[in-house]
Coordinates of C-alpha atoms in Angstrom, one line a residue:
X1 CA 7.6 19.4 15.7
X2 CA 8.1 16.5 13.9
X3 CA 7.3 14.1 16.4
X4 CA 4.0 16.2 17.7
X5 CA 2.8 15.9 14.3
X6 CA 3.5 12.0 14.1
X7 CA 0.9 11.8 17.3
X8 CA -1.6 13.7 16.1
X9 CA -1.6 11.5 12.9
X10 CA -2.2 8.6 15.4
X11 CA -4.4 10.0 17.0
X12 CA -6.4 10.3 13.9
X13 CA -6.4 6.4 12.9
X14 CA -6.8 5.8 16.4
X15 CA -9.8 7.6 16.7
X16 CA -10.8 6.6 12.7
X17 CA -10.2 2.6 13.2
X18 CA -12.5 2.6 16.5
X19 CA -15.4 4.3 14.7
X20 CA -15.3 3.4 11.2
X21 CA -18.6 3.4 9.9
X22 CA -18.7 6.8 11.6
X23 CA -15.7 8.3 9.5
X24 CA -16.6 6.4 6.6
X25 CA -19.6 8.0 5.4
X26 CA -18.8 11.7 6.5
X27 CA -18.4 13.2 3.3
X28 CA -21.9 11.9 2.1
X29 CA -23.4 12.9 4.8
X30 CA -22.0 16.6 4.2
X31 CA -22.8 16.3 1.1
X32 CA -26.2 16.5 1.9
X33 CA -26.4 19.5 3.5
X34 CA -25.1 20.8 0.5
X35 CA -28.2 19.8 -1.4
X36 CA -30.6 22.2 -1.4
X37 CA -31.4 26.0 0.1
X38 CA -30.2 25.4 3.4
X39 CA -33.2 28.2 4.6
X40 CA -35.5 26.3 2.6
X41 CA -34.2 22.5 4.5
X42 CA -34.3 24.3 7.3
X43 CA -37.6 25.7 7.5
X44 CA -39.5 22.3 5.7
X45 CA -37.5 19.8 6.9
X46 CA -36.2 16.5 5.6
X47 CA -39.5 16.1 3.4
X48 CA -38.5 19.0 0.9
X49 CA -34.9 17.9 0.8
X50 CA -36.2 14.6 -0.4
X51 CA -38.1 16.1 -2.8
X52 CA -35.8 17.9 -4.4
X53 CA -33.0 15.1 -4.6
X54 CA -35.9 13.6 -6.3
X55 CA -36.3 16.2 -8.6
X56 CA -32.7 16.3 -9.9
X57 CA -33.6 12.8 -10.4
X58 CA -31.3 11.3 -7.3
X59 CA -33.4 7.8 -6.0
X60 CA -32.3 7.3 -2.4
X61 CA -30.8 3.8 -1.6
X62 CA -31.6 2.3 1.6
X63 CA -28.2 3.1 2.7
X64 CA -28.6 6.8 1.3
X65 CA -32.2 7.3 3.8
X66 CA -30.5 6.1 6.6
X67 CA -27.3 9.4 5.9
X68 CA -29.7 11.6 5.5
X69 CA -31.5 11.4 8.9
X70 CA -27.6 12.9 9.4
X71 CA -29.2 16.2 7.9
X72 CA -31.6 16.5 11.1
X73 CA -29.1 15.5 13.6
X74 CA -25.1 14.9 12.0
X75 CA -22.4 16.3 9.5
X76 CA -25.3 16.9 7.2
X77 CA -27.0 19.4 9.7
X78 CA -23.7 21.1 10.3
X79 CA -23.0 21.4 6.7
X80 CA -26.7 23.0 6.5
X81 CA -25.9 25.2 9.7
X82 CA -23.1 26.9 8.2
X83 CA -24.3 27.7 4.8
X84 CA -27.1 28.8 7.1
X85 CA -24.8 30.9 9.3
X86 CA -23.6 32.4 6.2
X87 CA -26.8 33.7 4.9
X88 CA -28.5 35.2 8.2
X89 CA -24.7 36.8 8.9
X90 CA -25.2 38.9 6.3
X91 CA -29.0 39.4 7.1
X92 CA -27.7 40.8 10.2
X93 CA -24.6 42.2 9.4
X94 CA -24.6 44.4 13.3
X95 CA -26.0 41.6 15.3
X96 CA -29.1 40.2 17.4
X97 CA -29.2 42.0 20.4
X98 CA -25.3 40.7 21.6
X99 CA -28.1 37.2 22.6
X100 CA -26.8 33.9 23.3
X101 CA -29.5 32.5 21.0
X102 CA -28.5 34.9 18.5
X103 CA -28.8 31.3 15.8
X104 CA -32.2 30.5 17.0
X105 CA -33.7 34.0 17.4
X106 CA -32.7 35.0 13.4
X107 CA -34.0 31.6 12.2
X108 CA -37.6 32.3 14.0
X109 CA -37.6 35.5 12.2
X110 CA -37.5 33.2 8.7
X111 CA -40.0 30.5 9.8
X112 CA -40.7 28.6 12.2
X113 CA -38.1 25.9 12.1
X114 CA -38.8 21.7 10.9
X115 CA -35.2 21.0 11.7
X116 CA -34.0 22.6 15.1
X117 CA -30.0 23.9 15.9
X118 CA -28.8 25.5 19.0
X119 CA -26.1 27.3 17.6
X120 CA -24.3 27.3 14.1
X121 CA -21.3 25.0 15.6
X122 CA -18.8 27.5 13.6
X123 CA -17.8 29.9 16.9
X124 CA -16.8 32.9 14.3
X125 CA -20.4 32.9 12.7
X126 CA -22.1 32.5 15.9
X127 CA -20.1 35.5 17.4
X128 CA -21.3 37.5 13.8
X129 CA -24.4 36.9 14.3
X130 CA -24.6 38.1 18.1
X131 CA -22.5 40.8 18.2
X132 CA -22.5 41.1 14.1
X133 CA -19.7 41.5 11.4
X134 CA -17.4 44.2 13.4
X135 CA -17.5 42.6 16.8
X136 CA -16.9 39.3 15.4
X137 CA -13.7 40.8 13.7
X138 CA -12.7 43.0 16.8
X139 CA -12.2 40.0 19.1
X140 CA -10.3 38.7 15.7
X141 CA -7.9 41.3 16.0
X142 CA -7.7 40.8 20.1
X143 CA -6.7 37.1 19.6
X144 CA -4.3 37.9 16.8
X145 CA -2.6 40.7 19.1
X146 CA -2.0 38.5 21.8
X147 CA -0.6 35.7 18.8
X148 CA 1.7 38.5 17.7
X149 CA 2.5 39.3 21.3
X150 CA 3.2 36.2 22.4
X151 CA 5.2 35.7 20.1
X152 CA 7.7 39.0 20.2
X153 CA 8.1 37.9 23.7
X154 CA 8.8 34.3 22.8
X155 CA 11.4 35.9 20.5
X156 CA 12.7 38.4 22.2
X157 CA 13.9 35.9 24.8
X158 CA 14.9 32.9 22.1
X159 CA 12.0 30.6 23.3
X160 CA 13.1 30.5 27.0
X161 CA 10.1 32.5 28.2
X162 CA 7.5 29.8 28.1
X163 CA 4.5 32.0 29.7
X164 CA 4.8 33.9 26.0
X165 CA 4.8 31.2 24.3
X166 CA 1.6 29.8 25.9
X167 CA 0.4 33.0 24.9
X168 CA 0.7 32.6 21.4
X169 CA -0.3 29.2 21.1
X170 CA -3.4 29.3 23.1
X171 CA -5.4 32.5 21.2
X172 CA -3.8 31.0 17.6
X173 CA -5.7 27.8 19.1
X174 CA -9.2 29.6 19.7
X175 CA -8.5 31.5 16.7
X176 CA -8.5 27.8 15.1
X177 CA -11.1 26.1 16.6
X178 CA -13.5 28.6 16.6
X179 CA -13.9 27.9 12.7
X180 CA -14.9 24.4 13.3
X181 CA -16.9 24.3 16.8
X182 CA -18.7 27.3 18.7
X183 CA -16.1 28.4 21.0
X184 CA -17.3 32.0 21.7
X185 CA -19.9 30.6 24.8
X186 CA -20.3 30.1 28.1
X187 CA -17.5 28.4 29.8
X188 CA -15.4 28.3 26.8
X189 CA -14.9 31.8 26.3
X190 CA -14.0 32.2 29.8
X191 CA -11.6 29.8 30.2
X192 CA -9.9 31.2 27.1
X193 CA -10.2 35.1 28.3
X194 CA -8.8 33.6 31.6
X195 CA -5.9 31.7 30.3
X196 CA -4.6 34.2 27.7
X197 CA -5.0 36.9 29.9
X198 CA -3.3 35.2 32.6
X199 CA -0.4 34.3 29.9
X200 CA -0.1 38.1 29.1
X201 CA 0.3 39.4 32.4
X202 CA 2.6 36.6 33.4
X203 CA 5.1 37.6 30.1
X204 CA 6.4 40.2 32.5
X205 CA 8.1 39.4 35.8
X206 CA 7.0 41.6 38.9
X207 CA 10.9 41.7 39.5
X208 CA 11.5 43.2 36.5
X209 CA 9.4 45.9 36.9
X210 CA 10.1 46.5 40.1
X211 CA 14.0 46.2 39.4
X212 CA 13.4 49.1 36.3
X213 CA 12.0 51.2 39.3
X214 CA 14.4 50.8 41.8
X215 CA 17.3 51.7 38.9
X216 CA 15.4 54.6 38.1
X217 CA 15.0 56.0 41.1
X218 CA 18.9 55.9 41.2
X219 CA 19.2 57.8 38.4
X220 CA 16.9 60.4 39.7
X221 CA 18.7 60.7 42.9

């Protein structure tokens, strides 16, 4: 564990000391979409978030108007998108119609849009917002069976069965990353219904099974 750790750490410099400027200045940049009513940003577009950074008495560096084009396209928008995601959420607590655009259809029913987002980039407020609050949850609780399963099985067996403990590590991984990207779409949710599923029926040998019957059908005879 130890040592799995260690490379994800340098994989994190790695990636840090190649793009500095880009790591850098993240926080500012999120910072900024923390500024203002993210509806409101949103809907008027970088010209009102000016304005009110203005108002609070905040004068923009050069530096400063060059993050916050971030807020239109960058950390900032995402920071903006979730707060975002948050409000229409519970606007629609049941949904938009199960849609794929579920982001962009609830945001046209506000305004009509200065700043423009596919998708909210969190895959749990995405999957709120199209199938709302209790289908979001219910696929929740499917990931976190299959976690649990996986890892009984993975238990049961001290470690050895390796198809359980895929199990458990691949839907505590969606579980994971769908807070910080929108994994509930397209290819990416079925590659991860195909995996775990895959994982879950291969937990249990065919030999087994057909072993258990075979012994049972001693007994009965």
């Amino acid at each position: 564990m130890g040592f799995v750790l260690a490379q994800i750490l340098a994989a994190i410099l790695f990636v840090q000391t190649r793009d500095e400027n880009r790591w850098s200045n993240m926080q500012n940049r999120i910072d900024l979409g923390f500024e203002a009513d993210p509806l409101d940003v949103i809907c008027k577009g970088l010209p009102f978030l000016k304005e009110r950074l203005a108002a609070q008495g905040l004068s923009l560096s050069a530096e400063q108007e060059t993050e916050l084009q971030y807020v239109n396209d960058g950390d900032g928008l995402r920071a903006l998108l979730f707060r975002a995601g948050l409000i229409l959420t519970a606007k629609h607590p049941l949904g938009i119609n199960a849609s794929k655009f579920a982001y962009q259809e609830a945001i046209n029913l506000e305004c009509k849009p200065a700043i423009h987002g596919a998708h909210i980039h969190i895959g749990w407020l995405d999957t709120a917002i199209s199938i709302g609050i209790p289908g979001a949850l219910l696929y929740l609780f499917v990931l976190l069976s299959y976690t649990i399963q996986g890892l009984r099985g993975a238990k049961s067996e001290n470690g050895k069965n390796l198809f359980a403990l895929s199990l458990a590590i691949t839907a505590f991984t969606w579980i994971i990353r769908g807070m910080i990207d929108s994994t509930q779409r397209d290819q990416m949710l079925e590659m991860q219904i195909c995996l775990i599923t895959c994982f879950a029926a291969s937990m249990y040998p065919a030999n087994n099974s057909s072993t258990n019957g075979l012994q049972d059908a001693e007994k009965a005879t």
